[in-house]
Coordinates of C-alpha atoms in Angstrom, one line a residue:
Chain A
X220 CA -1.1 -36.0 19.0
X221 CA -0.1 -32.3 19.9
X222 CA -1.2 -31.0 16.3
X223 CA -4.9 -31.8 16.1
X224 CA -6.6 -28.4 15.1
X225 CA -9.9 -29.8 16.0
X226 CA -11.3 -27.8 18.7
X227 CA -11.4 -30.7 20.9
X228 CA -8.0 -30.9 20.8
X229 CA -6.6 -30.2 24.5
X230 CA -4.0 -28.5 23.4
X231 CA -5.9 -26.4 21.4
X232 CA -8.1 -25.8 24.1
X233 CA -5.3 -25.1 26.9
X234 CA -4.1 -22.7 24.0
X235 CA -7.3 -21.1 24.0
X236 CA -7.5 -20.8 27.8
X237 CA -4.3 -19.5 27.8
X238 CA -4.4 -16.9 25.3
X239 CA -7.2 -15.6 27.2
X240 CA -5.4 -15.5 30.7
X241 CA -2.5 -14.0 28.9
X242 CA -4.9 -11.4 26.8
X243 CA -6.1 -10.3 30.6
X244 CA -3.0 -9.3 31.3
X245 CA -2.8 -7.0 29.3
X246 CA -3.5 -3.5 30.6
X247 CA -7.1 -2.1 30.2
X248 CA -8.4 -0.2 27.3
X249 CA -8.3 3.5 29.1
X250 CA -4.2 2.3 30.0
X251 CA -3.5 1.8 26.1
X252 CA -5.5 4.9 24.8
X253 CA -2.5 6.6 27.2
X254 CA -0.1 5.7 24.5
X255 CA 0.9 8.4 21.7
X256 CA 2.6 7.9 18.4
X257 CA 4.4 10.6 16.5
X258 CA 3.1 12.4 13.6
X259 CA 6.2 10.7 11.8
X260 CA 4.0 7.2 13.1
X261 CA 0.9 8.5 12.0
X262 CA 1.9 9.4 8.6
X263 CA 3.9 6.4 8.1
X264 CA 1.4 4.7 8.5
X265 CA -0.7 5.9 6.1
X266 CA 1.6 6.4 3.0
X267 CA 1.6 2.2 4.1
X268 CA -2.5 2.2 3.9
X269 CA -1.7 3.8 0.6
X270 CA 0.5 1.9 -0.6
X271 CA -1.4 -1.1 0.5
X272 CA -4.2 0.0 -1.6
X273 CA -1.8 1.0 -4.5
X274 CA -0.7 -2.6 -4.2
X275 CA -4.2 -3.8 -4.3
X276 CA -5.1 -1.6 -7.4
X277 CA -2.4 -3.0 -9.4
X278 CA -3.4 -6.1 -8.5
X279 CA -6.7 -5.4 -10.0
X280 CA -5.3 -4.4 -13.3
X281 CA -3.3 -7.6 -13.5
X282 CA -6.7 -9.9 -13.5
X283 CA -8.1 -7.3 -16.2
X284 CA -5.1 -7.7 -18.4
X285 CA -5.2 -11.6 -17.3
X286 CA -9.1 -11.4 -18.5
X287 CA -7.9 -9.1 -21.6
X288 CA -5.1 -11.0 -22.8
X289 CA -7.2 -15.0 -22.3
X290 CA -10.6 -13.5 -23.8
X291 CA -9.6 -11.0 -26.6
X292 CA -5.1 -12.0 -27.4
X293 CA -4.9 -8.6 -28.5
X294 CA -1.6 -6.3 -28.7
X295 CA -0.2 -8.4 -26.3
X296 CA 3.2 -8.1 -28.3
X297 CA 2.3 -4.3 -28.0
X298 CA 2.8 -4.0 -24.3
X299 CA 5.3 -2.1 -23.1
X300 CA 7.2 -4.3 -20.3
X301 CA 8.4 -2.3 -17.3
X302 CA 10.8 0.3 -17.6
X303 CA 10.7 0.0 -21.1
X304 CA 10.7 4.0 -21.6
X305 CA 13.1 4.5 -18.3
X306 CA 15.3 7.1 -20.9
X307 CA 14.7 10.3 -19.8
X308 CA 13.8 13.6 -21.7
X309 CA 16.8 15.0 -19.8
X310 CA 19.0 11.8 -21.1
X311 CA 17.7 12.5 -24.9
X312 CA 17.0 16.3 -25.3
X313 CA 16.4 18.1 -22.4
X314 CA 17.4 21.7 -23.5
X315 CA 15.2 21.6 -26.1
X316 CA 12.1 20.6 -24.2
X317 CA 12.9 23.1 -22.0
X318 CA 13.2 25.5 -24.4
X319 CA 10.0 24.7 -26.1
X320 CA 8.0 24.7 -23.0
X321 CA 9.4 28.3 -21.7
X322 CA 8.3 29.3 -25.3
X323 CA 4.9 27.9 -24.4
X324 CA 5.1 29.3 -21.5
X325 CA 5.0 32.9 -23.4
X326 CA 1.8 32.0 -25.6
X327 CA 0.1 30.0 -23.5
X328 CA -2.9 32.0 -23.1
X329 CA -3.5 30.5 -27.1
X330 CA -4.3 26.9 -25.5
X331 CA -7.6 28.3 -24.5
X332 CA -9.1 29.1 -27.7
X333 CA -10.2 25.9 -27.5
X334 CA -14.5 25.7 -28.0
X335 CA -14.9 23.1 -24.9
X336 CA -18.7 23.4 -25.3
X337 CA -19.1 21.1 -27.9
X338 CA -18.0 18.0 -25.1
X339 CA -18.7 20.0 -22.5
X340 CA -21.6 22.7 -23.0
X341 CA -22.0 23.2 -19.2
X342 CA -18.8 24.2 -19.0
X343 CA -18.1 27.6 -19.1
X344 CA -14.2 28.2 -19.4
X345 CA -14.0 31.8 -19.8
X346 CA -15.8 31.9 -15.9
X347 CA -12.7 29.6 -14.6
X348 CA -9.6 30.3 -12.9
X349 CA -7.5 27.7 -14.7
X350 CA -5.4 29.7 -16.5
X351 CA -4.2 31.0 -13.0
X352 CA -2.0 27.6 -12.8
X353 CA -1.8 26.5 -15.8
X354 CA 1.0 28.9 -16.3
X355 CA 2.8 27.0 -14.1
X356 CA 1.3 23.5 -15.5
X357 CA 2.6 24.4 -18.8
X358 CA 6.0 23.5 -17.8
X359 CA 4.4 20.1 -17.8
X360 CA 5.1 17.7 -20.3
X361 CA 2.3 15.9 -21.2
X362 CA 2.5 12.7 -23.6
X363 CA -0.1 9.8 -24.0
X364 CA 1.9 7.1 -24.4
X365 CA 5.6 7.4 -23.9
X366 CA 6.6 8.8 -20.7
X367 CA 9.6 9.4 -18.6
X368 CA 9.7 7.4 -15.1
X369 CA 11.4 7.3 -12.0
X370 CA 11.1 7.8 -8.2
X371 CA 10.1 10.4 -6.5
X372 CA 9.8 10.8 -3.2
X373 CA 8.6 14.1 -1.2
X374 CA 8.7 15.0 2.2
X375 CA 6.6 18.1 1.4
X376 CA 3.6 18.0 -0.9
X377 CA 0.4 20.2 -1.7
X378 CA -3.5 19.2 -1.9
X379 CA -5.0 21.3 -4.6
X380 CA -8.8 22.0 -4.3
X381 CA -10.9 24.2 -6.1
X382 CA -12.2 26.7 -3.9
X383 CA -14.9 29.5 -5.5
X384 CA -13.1 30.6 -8.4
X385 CA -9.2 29.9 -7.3
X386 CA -7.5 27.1 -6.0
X387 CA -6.3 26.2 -2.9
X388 CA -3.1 24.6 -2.3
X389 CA -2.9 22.9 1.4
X390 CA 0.7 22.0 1.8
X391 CA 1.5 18.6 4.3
X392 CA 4.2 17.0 5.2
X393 CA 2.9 13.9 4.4
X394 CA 5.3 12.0 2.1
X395 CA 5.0 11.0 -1.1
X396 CA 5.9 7.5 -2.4
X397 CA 5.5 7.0 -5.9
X398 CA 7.8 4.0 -6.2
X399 CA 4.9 1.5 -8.1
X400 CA 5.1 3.9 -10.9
X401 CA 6.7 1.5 -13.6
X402 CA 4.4 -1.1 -12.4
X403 CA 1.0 0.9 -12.9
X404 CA 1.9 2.4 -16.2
X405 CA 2.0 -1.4 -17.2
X406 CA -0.9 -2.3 -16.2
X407 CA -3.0 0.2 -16.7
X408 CA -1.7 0.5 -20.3
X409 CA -3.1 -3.1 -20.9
X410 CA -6.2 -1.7 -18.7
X411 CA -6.8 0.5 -21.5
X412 CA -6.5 -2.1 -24.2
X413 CA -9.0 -3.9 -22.3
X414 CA -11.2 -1.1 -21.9
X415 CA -11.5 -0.1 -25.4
X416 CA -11.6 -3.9 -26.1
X417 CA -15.4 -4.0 -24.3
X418 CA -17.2 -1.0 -25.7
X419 CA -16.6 1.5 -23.3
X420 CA -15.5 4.4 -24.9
X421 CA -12.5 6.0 -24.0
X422 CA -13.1 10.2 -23.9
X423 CA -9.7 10.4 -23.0
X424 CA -6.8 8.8 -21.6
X425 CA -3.2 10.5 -20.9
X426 CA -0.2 10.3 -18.9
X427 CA 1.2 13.6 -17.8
X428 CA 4.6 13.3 -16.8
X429 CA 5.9 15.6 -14.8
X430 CA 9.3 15.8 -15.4
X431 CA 12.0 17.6 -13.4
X432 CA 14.2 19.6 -15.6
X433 CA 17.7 19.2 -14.6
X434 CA 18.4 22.6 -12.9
X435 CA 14.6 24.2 -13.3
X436 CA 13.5 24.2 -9.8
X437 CA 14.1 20.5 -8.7
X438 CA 15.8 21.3 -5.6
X439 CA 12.7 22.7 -4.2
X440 CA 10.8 19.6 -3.4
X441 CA 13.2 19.6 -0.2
X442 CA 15.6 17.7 -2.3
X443 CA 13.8 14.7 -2.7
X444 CA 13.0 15.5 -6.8
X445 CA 16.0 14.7 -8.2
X446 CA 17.1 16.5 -12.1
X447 CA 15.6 13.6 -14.7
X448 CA 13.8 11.9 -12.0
X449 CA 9.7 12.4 -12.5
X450 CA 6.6 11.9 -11.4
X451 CA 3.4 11.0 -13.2
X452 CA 0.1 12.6 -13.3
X453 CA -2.4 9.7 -14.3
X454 CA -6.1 10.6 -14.8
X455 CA -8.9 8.5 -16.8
X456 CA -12.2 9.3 -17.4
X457 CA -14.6 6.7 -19.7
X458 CA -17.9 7.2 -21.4
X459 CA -19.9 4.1 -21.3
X460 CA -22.4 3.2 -24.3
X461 CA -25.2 4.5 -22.5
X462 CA -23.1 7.7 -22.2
X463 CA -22.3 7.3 -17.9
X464 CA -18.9 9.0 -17.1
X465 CA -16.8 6.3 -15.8
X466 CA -13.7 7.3 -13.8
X467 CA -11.1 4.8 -13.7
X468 CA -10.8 2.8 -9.9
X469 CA -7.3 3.8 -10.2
X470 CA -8.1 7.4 -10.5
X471 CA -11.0 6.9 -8.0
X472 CA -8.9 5.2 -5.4
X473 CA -5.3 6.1 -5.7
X474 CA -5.8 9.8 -7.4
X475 CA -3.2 11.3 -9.8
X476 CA -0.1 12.9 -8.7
X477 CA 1.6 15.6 -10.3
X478 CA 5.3 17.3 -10.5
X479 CA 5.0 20.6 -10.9
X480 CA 9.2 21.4 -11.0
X481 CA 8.9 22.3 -7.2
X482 CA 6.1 20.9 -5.9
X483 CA 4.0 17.6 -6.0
X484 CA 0.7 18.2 -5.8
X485 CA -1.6 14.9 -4.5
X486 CA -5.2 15.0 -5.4
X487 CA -6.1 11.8 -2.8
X488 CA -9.1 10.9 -5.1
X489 CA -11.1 11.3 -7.6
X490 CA -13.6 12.7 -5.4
X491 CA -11.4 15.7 -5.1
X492 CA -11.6 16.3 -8.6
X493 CA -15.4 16.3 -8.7
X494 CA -15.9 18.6 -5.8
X495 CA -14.0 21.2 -7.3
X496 CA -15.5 20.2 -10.8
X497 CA -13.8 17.7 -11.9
X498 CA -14.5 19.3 -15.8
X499 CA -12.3 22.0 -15.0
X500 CA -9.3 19.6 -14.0
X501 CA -10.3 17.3 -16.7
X502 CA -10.1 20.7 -19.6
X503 CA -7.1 21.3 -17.8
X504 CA -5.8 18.1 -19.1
X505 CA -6.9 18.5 -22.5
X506 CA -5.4 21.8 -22.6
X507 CA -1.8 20.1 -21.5
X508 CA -2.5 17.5 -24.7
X509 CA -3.0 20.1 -26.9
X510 CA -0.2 21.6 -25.9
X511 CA 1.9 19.0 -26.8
X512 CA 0.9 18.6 -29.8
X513 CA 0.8 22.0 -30.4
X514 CA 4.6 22.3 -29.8
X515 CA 5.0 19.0 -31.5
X516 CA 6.6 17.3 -28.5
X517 CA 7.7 14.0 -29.6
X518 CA 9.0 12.4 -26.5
Chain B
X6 CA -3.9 -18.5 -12.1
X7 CA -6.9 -16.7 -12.4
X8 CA -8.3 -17.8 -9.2
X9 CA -4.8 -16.6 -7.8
X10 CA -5.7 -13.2 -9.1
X11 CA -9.5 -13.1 -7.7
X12 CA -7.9 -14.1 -4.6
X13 CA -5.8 -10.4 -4.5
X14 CA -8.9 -7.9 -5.6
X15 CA -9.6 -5.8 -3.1
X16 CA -12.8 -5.3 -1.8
X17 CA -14.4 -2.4 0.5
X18 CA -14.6 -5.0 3.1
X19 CA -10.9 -5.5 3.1
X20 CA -10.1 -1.7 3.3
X21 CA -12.5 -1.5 6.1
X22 CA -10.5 -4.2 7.9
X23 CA -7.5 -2.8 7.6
X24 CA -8.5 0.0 9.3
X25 CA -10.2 -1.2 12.1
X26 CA -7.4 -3.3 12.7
X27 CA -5.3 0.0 12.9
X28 CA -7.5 1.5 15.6
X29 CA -8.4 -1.2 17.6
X30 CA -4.7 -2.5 18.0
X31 CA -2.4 -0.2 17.2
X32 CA -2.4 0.7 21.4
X33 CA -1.7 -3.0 22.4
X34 CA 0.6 -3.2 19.5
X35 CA 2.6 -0.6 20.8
X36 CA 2.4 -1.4 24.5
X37 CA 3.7 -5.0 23.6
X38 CA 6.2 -3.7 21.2
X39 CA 7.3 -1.0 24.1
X40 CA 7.9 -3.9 26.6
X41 CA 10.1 -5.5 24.5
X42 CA 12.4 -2.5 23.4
X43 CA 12.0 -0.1 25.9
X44 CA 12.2 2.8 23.0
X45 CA 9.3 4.7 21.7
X46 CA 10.7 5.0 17.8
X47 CA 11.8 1.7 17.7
X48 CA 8.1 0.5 19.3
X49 CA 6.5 2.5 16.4
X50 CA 8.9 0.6 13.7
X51 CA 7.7 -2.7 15.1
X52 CA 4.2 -1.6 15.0
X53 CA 4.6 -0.6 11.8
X54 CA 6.3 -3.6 10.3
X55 CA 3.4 -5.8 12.1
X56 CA 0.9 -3.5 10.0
X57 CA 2.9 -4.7 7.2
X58 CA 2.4 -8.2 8.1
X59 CA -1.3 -8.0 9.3
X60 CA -2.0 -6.7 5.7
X61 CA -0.2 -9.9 4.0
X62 CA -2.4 -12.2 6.1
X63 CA -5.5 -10.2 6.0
X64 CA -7.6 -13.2 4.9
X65 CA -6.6 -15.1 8.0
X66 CA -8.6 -12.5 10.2
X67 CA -12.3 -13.1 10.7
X68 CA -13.5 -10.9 13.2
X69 CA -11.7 -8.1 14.0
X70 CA -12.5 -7.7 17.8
X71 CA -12.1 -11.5 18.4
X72 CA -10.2 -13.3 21.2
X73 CA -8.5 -14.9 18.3
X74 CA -7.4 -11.9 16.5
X75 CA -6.2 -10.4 19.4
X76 CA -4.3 -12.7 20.0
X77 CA -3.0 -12.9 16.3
X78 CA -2.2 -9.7 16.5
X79 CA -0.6 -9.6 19.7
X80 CA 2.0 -12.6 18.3
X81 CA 2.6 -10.6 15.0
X82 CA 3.3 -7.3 17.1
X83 CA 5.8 -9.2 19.4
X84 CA 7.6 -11.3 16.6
X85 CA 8.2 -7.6 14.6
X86 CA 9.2 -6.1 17.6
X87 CA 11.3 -8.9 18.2
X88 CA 13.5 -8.4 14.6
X89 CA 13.4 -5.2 15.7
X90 CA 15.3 -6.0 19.0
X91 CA 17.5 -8.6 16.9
X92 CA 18.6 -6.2 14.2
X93 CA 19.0 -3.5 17.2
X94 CA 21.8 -6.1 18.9
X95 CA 23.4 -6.9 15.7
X96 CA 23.8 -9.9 17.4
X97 CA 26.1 -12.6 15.3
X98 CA 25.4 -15.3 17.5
X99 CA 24.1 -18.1 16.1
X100 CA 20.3 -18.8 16.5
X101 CA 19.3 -21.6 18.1
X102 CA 17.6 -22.6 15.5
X103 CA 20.3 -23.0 13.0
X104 CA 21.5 -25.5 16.0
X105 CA 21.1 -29.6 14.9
X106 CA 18.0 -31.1 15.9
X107 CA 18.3 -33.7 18.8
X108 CA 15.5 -35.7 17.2
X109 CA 13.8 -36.5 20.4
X110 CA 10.1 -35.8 19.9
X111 CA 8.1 -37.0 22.7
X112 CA 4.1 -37.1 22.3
X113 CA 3.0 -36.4 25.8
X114 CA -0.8 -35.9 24.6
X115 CA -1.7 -39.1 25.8
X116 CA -1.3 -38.3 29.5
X117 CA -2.0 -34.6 28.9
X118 CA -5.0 -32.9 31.3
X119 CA -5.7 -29.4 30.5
X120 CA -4.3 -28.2 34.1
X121 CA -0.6 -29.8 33.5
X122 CA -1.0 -28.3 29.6
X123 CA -1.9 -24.8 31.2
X124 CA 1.0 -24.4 34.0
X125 CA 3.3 -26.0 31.1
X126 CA 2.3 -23.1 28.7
X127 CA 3.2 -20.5 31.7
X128 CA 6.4 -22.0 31.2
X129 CA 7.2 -22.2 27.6
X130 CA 9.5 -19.7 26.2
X131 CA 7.3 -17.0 24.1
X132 CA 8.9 -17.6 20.9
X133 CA 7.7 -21.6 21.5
X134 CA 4.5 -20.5 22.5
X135 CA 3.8 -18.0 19.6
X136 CA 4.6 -20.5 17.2
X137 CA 2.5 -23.4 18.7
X138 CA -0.3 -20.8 19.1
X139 CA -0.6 -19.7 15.5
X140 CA 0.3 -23.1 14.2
X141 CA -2.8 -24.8 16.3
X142 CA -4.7 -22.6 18.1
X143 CA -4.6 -20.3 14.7
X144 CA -4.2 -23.4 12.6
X145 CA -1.9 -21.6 10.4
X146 CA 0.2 -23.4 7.7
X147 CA 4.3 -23.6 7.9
X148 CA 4.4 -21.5 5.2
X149 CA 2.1 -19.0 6.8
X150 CA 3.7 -18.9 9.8
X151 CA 7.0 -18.4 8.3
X152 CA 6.2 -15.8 6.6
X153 CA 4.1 -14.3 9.4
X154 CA 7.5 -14.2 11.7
X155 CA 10.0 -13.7 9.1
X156 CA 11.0 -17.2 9.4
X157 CA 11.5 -19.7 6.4
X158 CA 9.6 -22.7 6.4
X159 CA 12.3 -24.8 7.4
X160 CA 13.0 -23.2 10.3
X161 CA 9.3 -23.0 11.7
X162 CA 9.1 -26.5 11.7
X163 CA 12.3 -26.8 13.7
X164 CA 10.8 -24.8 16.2
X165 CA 7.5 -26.6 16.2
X166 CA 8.9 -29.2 16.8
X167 CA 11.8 -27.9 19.8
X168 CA 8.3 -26.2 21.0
X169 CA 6.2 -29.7 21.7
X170 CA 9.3 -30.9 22.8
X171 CA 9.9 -28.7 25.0
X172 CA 6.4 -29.0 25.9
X173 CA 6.4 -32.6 26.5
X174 CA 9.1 -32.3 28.8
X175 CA 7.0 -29.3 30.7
X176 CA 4.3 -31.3 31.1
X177 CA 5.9 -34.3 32.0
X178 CA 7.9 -32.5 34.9
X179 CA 3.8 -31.0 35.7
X180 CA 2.7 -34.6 36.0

């Protein structure tokens, strides 16, 4: 028979000899390295790594919910399914948003009354530069649970890092794909449930969402950012029982990305966070939530 | 189901696959995907869309600097470049695959000597040779394969089967 895949198959074994006569053919190592690929390539490329590992993450958070759902059968009937909360502030109440945040915008230096020192006593807030962007972040609306979704994609984005006592934004032209969006915030909503579900206890958890403001600076992210379309800014940070900081593996491996009306900033890990100190981001955060409530933003 | 889920984690190991697989074929990727299409973007789309499929099939690959996974990769590169060149044409023609079978299936193993089996490789078409190579030499399943070439699993099986035909027949003129 033709099909035996023992190795003692001839025709495995003329297969074998052949691929190698044929792989000798091919020109030598020094004759590839000759070949170029395009920055366009090169990028591609690894938006598709990312992607691939995007992919992979979600995949992770389906076998937690899997575990979460068969072990504990808890809020299952909570879950939101996909696209469930696909209306859009701009579809509901857009002016008014906008009008509350420009009004935060004019207080906002009240958001950092705050006393962070009781979570975080070696923190030092007054010694930060946060409130140099958080001007600019306070157009974000922040909201735990409910968000706005869509697609964004960039051709421009920005790499914030803290740099001394100011942060630095690198701008590439790496492209931005954030097209798993609905996907993640449904699994890593039951993630959570799961999370809490063992004993680890959950500091904090939030979905920033970004969203574009019909008319408030969307046409700046070369075009791409869309009025109503948004982005999400996903960050988790967990306290075990024995009181170790846990980041989450999506924030570790995938990072957060943000839409700041014309700009998306992409922190590519976690490990960016901590190098710039990661409690500064993480306030940062906090102050965003207590915006929200502050302005009583019910999304 | 669960198993079907452990199956998907990631794991550092996979990552680190992936990217060696990146740098140590992307070059041969792109020279096979060059000689095919004669076009630098369109080369870089194949290479890309093989990436695509590498990732998919990721569990299939052992050792990354193998004979074997050269080879794979080699197939996979050619077959994307090869939709590629196919959705390049536009071509409307009908594939000779879609053609009825003649259901003449010769086993010519019996007689077979590796020197006959060797010249009548040299001979085989590329797309018959790909596909006997991953199904046997790579001992990949239909479905595999099909998915692997952008086949379905119908049609892989069709072309096994034209392949040893067509083999047969080589090897019988060899002898």
């Amino acid at each position: 028979m033709l099909f035996f895949k023992k190795k003692s198959d001839p025709l495995y074994l003329a297969l074998e000899e052949h691929t190698k006569q044929q792989l000798q053919k091919l020109p030598g190592e020094e004759e590839l390295q000759k070949l170029t690929f395009s920055a366009a390539f090169e990028a591609k490329m690894q938006t598709l790594f990312a992607r691939y590992r995007r992919h992979k993450a979600a995949n992770r958070r389906a076998l937690v919910a899997l575990a979460a759902c068969l072990a504990l059968v808890v809020g299952v009937s909570a879950i939101p399914y996909p696209g469930q909360t696909l209306q859009t502030v701009s579809e509901r109440n857009q002016k008014k948003v906008y009008a509350q945040i420009q009004e935060y915008n004019d207080t906002a230096s009240g958001v950092f009354e705050y006393d962070y020192s009781k979570e975080t006593p070696a923190y030092n807030f007054a010694t930060s530069s946060m409130s140099s962007i958080t001007p600019s972040l306070a157009r974000v609306v922040a909201d735990t649970q409910v968000g706005v979704y869509g697609r964004v994609t960039a051709k421009e984005y920005a790499s914030v890092g803290y740099a001394g006592d100011k942060y630095q934004i690198d701008v590439s032209d790496t492209p931005v794909d954030l097209e798993e969006i609905t996907h993640i915030r449904y699994t890593l909503w039951v993630y959570n449930t799961f999370i809490g579900s063992i004993g680890l206890k959950r500091t904090i958890y939030i979905y920033i969402i970004a969203t574009a403001v019909a008319g408030a600076g969307t046409e700046g992210v070369a075009g791409k950012l869309k009025p109503g379309y948004n982005a999400v800014f996903l960050l988790e940070r967990y306290k075990s029982p024995s009181g170790q900081i846990l980041y989450s593996p999506y924030a570790q491996e995938h990072g957060s990305f943000m839409v700041e009306n014309t700009k998306i900033y992409a922190f590519s890990n976690m490990q960016d966070f901590s190098g710039y100190d990661g409690k500064r981001v993480w306030i940062l955060l906090r102050d965003i939530e207590k915006m929200r409530k502050k302005m009583g933003l019910d999304l | 189901m669960l198993a079907f889920y452990l199956s998907l984690v990631q794991t550092p190991q996979e990552k680190e696959k992936v990217e060696q697989l990146y740098h140590t074929y992307r070059h041969v990727m792109k020279y096979i995907a060059l000689e095919l299409l004669r076009n630098e973007t369109l080369a870089e789309d194949a290479v890309h869309d093989a990436f695509i499929r590498l990732i998919r099939h990721l569990g299939g690959i052992a050792d990354v600097a193998s004979q074997k996974t050269r080879s794979f990769v080699c197939i996979v590169a050619r077959s994307a470049a090869m939709d590629v060149l196919r959705a390049e044409k536009k071509q409307t023609t009908v594939s000779i695959d879609e053609v009825a079978e003649p259901g003449y299936t010769p086993d010519p193993c019996a007689a077979m000597e590796m020197r006959s089996l060797l010249a009548a490789l040299e001979q085989l078409p590329v797309n018959h040779k790909d596909i006997l190579s991953l199904k046997v030499y790579h001992g990949l399943s239909d479905g595999r394969i099909a998915d692997l070439l952008g086949l379905n699993a119908a049609t892989v099986r069709k072309r096994l089967q034209r392949a040893r035909a067509a083999l047969a027949d080589l090897v019988k003129g060899e002898m």
